[in-house]
mmCIF file with all atom_site columns, C-alpha atoms in Angstrom:
data_model
loop_
_atom_site.group_PDB
_atom_site.id
_atom_site.type_symbol
_atom_site.label_atom_id
_atom_site.label_alt_id
_atom_site.label_comp_id
_atom_site.label_asym_id
_atom_site.label_entity_id
_atom_site.label_seq_id
_atom_site.pdbx_PDB_ins_code
_atom_site.Cartn_x
_atom_site.Cartn_y
_atom_site.Cartn_z
_atom_site.occupancy
_atom_site.B_iso_or_equiv
_atom_site.pdbx_formal_charge
_atom_site.auth_seq_id
_atom_site.auth_comp_id
_atom_site.auth_asym_id
_atom_site.auth_atom_id
_atom_site.pdbx_PDB_model_num
ATOM 1   C CA . UNK A 1 1   ? -7.862  -36.703 43.062 1.00 0.00 ? 1345 UNK A CA 1
ATOM 2   C CA . UNK A 1 2   ? -4.648  -37.068 41.086 1.00 0.00 ? 1346 UNK A CA 1
ATOM 3   C CA . UNK A 1 3   ? -4.313  -35.300 37.753 1.00 0.00 ? 1347 UNK A CA 1
ATOM 4   C CA . UNK A 1 4   ? -5.019  -37.309 34.647 1.00 0.00 ? 1348 UNK A CA 1
ATOM 5   C CA . UNK A 1 5   ? -2.298  -37.606 32.052 1.00 0.00 ? 1349 UNK A CA 1
ATOM 6   C CA . UNK A 1 6   ? -4.623  -37.395 29.043 1.00 0.00 ? 1350 UNK A CA 1
ATOM 7   C CA . UNK A 1 7   ? -8.148  -36.136 28.715 1.00 0.00 ? 1351 UNK A CA 1
ATOM 8   C CA . UNK A 1 8   ? -10.366 -36.037 25.644 1.00 0.00 ? 1352 UNK A CA 1
ATOM 9   C CA . UNK A 1 9   ? -12.686 -33.071 25.241 1.00 0.00 ? 1353 UNK A CA 1
ATOM 10  C CA . UNK A 1 10  ? -15.704 -33.933 23.132 1.00 0.00 ? 1354 UNK A CA 1
ATOM 11  C CA . UNK A 1 11  ? -16.329 -31.674 20.141 1.00 0.00 ? 1355 UNK A CA 1
ATOM 12  C CA . UNK A 1 12  ? -19.739 -30.038 20.192 1.00 0.00 ? 1356 UNK A CA 1
ATOM 13  C CA . UNK A 1 13  ? -19.639 -30.176 16.374 1.00 0.00 ? 1357 UNK A CA 1
ATOM 14  C CA . UNK A 1 14  ? -19.532 -33.977 16.333 1.00 0.00 ? 1358 UNK A CA 1
ATOM 15  C CA . UNK A 1 15  ? -22.696 -35.739 15.167 1.00 0.00 ? 1359 UNK A CA 1
ATOM 16  C CA . UNK A 1 16  ? -22.126 -38.111 18.110 1.00 0.00 ? 1360 UNK A CA 1
ATOM 17  C CA . UNK A 1 17  ? -21.798 -35.362 20.738 1.00 0.00 ? 1361 UNK A CA 1
ATOM 18  C CA . UNK A 1 18  ? -25.362 -35.716 22.074 1.00 0.00 ? 1362 UNK A CA 1
ATOM 19  C CA . UNK A 1 19  ? -24.946 -39.477 22.466 1.00 0.00 ? 1363 UNK A CA 1
ATOM 20  C CA . UNK A 1 20  ? -21.641 -39.163 24.304 1.00 0.00 ? 1364 UNK A CA 1
ATOM 21  C CA . UNK A 1 21  ? -22.980 -36.391 26.512 1.00 0.00 ? 1365 UNK A CA 1
ATOM 22  C CA . UNK A 1 22  ? -25.923 -38.612 27.440 1.00 0.00 ? 1366 UNK A CA 1
ATOM 23  C CA . UNK A 1 23  ? -23.564 -41.485 28.296 1.00 0.00 ? 1367 UNK A CA 1
ATOM 24  C CA . UNK A 1 24  ? -20.778 -39.584 30.059 1.00 0.00 ? 1368 UNK A CA 1
ATOM 25  C CA . UNK A 1 25  ? -22.893 -36.722 31.487 1.00 0.00 ? 1369 UNK A CA 1
ATOM 26  C CA . UNK A 1 26  ? -19.925 -34.495 30.653 1.00 0.00 ? 1370 UNK A CA 1
ATOM 27  C CA . UNK A 1 27  ? -18.015 -33.182 27.677 1.00 0.00 ? 1371 UNK A CA 1
ATOM 28  C CA . UNK A 1 28  ? -14.818 -34.694 29.041 1.00 0.00 ? 1372 UNK A CA 1
ATOM 29  C CA . UNK A 1 29  ? -13.659 -38.299 29.097 1.00 0.00 ? 1373 UNK A CA 1
ATOM 30  C CA . UNK A 1 30  ? -10.374 -39.884 30.140 1.00 0.00 ? 1374 UNK A CA 1
ATOM 31  C CA . UNK A 1 31  ? -8.425  -41.798 27.474 1.00 0.00 ? 1375 UNK A CA 1
ATOM 32  C CA . UNK A 1 32  ? -5.719  -44.412 27.800 1.00 0.00 ? 1376 UNK A CA 1
ATOM 33  C CA . UNK A 1 33  ? -3.160  -42.709 25.541 1.00 0.00 ? 1377 UNK A CA 1
ATOM 34  C CA . UNK A 1 34  ? -2.854  -39.265 23.945 1.00 0.00 ? 1378 UNK A CA 1
ATOM 35  C CA . UNK A 1 35  ? -1.582  -40.917 20.753 1.00 0.00 ? 1379 UNK A CA 1
ATOM 36  C CA . UNK A 1 36  ? -4.325  -42.061 18.383 1.00 0.00 ? 1380 UNK A CA 1
ATOM 37  C CA . UNK A 1 37  ? -4.265  -45.495 16.816 1.00 0.00 ? 1381 UNK A CA 1
ATOM 38  C CA . UNK A 1 38  ? -6.055  -47.053 13.866 1.00 0.00 ? 1382 UNK A CA 1
ATOM 39  C CA . UNK A 1 39  ? -9.241  -48.947 14.537 1.00 0.00 ? 1383 UNK A CA 1
ATOM 40  C CA . UNK A 1 40  ? -11.730 -50.794 12.365 1.00 0.00 ? 1384 UNK A CA 1
ATOM 41  C CA . UNK A 1 41  ? -15.204 -49.573 13.339 1.00 0.00 ? 1385 UNK A CA 1
ATOM 42  C CA . UNK A 1 42  ? -18.550 -51.068 12.288 1.00 0.00 ? 1386 UNK A CA 1
ATOM 43  C CA . UNK A 1 43  ? -20.057 -49.009 9.482  1.00 0.00 ? 1387 UNK A CA 1
ATOM 44  C CA . UNK A 1 44  ? -17.156 -46.523 9.477  1.00 0.00 ? 1388 UNK A CA 1
ATOM 45  C CA . UNK A 1 45  ? -14.175 -48.566 8.295  1.00 0.00 ? 1389 UNK A CA 1
ATOM 46  C CA . UNK A 1 46  ? -10.639 -47.844 9.425  1.00 0.00 ? 1390 UNK A CA 1
ATOM 47  C CA . UNK A 1 47  ? -10.369 -44.606 11.401 1.00 0.00 ? 1391 UNK A CA 1
ATOM 48  C CA . UNK A 1 48  ? -8.062  -42.916 13.896 1.00 0.00 ? 1392 UNK A CA 1
ATOM 49  C CA . UNK A 1 49  ? -9.305  -43.527 17.423 1.00 0.00 ? 1393 UNK A CA 1
ATOM 50  C CA . UNK A 1 50  ? -8.517  -43.100 21.085 1.00 0.00 ? 1394 UNK A CA 1
ATOM 51  C CA . UNK A 1 51  ? -9.528  -45.694 23.656 1.00 0.00 ? 1395 UNK A CA 1
ATOM 52  C CA . UNK A 1 52  ? -11.622 -44.482 26.570 1.00 0.00 ? 1396 UNK A CA 1
ATOM 53  C CA . UNK A 1 53  ? -10.189 -45.381 29.969 1.00 0.00 ? 1397 UNK A CA 1
ATOM 54  C CA . UNK A 1 54  ? -13.125 -47.470 31.165 1.00 0.00 ? 1398 UNK A CA 1
ATOM 55  C CA . UNK A 1 55  ? -11.645 -47.731 34.681 1.00 0.00 ? 1399 UNK A CA 1
ATOM 56  C CA . UNK A 1 56  ? -12.335 -44.021 35.194 1.00 0.00 ? 1400 UNK A CA 1
ATOM 57  C CA . UNK A 1 57  ? -16.060 -44.289 34.451 1.00 0.00 ? 1401 UNK A CA 1
ATOM 58  C CA . UNK A 1 58  ? -18.535 -44.357 37.304 1.00 0.00 ? 1402 UNK A CA 1
ATOM 59  C CA . UNK A 1 59  ? -20.983 -47.256 37.716 1.00 0.00 ? 1403 UNK A CA 1
ATOM 60  C CA . UNK A 1 60  ? -23.778 -44.998 36.390 1.00 0.00 ? 1404 UNK A CA 1
ATOM 61  C CA . UNK A 1 61  ? -21.736 -44.033 33.337 1.00 0.00 ? 1405 UNK A CA 1
ATOM 62  C CA . UNK A 1 62  ? -20.954 -47.695 32.630 1.00 0.00 ? 1406 UNK A CA 1
ATOM 63  C CA . UNK A 1 63  ? -24.613 -48.624 32.920 1.00 0.00 ? 1407 UNK A CA 1
ATOM 64  C CA . UNK A 1 64  ? -25.605 -45.841 30.494 1.00 0.00 ? 1408 UNK A CA 1
ATOM 65  C CA . UNK A 1 65  ? -22.800 -46.871 28.136 1.00 0.00 ? 1409 UNK A CA 1
ATOM 66  C CA . UNK A 1 66  ? -23.899 -50.518 28.105 1.00 0.00 ? 1410 UNK A CA 1
ATOM 67  C CA . UNK A 1 67  ? -27.485 -49.487 27.430 1.00 0.00 ? 1411 UNK A CA 1
ATOM 68  C CA . UNK A 1 68  ? -26.471 -47.036 24.690 1.00 0.00 ? 1412 UNK A CA 1
ATOM 69  C CA . UNK A 1 69  ? -24.351 -49.644 22.900 1.00 0.00 ? 1413 UNK A CA 1
ATOM 70  C CA . UNK A 1 70  ? -27.090 -52.266 23.186 1.00 0.00 ? 1414 UNK A CA 1
ATOM 71  C CA . UNK A 1 71  ? -29.610 -49.862 21.639 1.00 0.00 ? 1415 UNK A CA 1
ATOM 72  C CA . UNK A 1 72  ? -27.232 -48.706 18.910 1.00 0.00 ? 1416 UNK A CA 1
ATOM 73  C CA . UNK A 1 73  ? -25.909 -52.088 17.818 1.00 0.00 ? 1417 UNK A CA 1
ATOM 74  C CA . UNK A 1 74  ? -28.697 -54.401 18.979 1.00 0.00 ? 1418 UNK A CA 1
ATOM 75  C CA . UNK A 1 75  ? -28.453 -56.963 21.707 1.00 0.00 ? 1419 UNK A CA 1
ATOM 76  C CA . UNK A 1 76  ? -28.517 -56.771 25.454 1.00 0.00 ? 1420 UNK A CA 1
ATOM 77  C CA . UNK A 1 77  ? -26.626 -54.500 27.833 1.00 0.00 ? 1421 UNK A CA 1
ATOM 78  C CA . UNK A 1 78  ? -24.814 -57.546 29.258 1.00 0.00 ? 1422 UNK A CA 1
ATOM 79  C CA . UNK A 1 79  ? -23.501 -58.407 25.786 1.00 0.00 ? 1423 UNK A CA 1
ATOM 80  C CA . UNK A 1 80  ? -22.302 -54.824 25.358 1.00 0.00 ? 1424 UNK A CA 1
ATOM 81  C CA . UNK A 1 81  ? -20.477 -55.034 28.700 1.00 0.00 ? 1425 UNK A CA 1
ATOM 82  C CA . UNK A 1 82  ? -18.725 -58.243 27.621 1.00 0.00 ? 1426 UNK A CA 1
ATOM 83  C CA . UNK A 1 83  ? -17.698 -56.706 24.287 1.00 0.00 ? 1427 UNK A CA 1
ATOM 84  C CA . UNK A 1 84  ? -16.285 -53.652 26.068 1.00 0.00 ? 1428 UNK A CA 1
ATOM 85  C CA . UNK A 1 85  ? -14.194 -55.875 28.324 1.00 0.00 ? 1429 UNK A CA 1
ATOM 86  C CA . UNK A 1 86  ? -12.743 -57.659 25.298 1.00 0.00 ? 1430 UNK A CA 1
ATOM 87  C CA . UNK A 1 87  ? -12.313 -54.765 22.882 1.00 0.00 ? 1431 UNK A CA 1
ATOM 88  C CA . UNK A 1 88  ? -12.417 -51.499 24.830 1.00 0.00 ? 1432 UNK A CA 1
ATOM 89  C CA . UNK A 1 89  ? -14.309 -48.367 23.827 1.00 0.00 ? 1433 UNK A CA 1
ATOM 90  C CA . UNK A 1 90  ? -12.993 -46.464 20.821 1.00 0.00 ? 1434 UNK A CA 1
ATOM 91  C CA . UNK A 1 91  ? -13.824 -42.818 20.340 1.00 0.00 ? 1435 UNK A CA 1
ATOM 92  C CA . UNK A 1 92  ? -13.095 -41.175 17.006 1.00 0.00 ? 1436 UNK A CA 1
ATOM 93  C CA . UNK A 1 93  ? -10.085 -38.873 17.029 1.00 0.00 ? 1437 UNK A CA 1
ATOM 94  C CA . UNK A 1 94  ? -12.068 -36.435 14.905 1.00 0.00 ? 1438 UNK A CA 1
ATOM 95  C CA . UNK A 1 95  ? -14.679 -36.176 17.679 1.00 0.00 ? 1439 UNK A CA 1
ATOM 96  C CA . UNK A 1 96  ? -12.298 -34.963 20.381 1.00 0.00 ? 1440 UNK A CA 1
ATOM 97  C CA . UNK A 1 97  ? -9.508  -32.605 21.274 1.00 0.00 ? 1441 UNK A CA 1
ATOM 98  C CA . UNK A 1 98  ? -6.854  -34.022 23.596 1.00 0.00 ? 1442 UNK A CA 1
ATOM 99  C CA . UNK A 1 99  ? -5.439  -32.234 26.624 1.00 0.00 ? 1443 UNK A CA 1
ATOM 100 C CA . UNK A 1 100 ? -2.191  -33.558 28.058 1.00 0.00 ? 1444 UNK A CA 1
ATOM 101 C CA . UNK A 1 101 ? -0.939  -32.705 31.553 1.00 0.00 ? 1445 UNK A CA 1
ATOM 102 C CA . UNK A 1 102 ? 2.542   -31.299 30.900 1.00 0.00 ? 1446 UNK A CA 1
ATOM 103 C CA . UNK A 1 103 ? 3.752   -32.390 34.353 1.00 0.00 ? 1447 UNK A CA 1
ATOM 104 C CA . UNK A 1 104 ? 4.116   -35.846 32.876 1.00 0.00 ? 1448 UNK A CA 1
ATOM 105 C CA . UNK A 1 105 ? 6.857   -34.521 30.554 1.00 0.00 ? 1449 UNK A CA 1
ATOM 106 C CA . UNK A 1 106 ? 9.225   -32.985 33.099 1.00 0.00 ? 1450 UNK A CA 1
#
């Protein structure tokens, strides 16, 4: 397995920690970039976010994610999957610490 350039470590103090742990089955998730961006989130407004690297999730993790999003926002798991394909999965910057593999900077 090759090293990942950027990894988000979920904060145990986050009110969303239990949900993410249930979905990812780990306190670690891969993100697309170590630099946060602004995102407009339902019910939360504009916040700093990272985007989860969905390509690194296992089929089981994706299934749990689709189900979680369907339960949280209403709708069906298939609709959640389609929305993820279009928009990606934001995770609040305040909910994670980011580890960066320094080998990518040499």
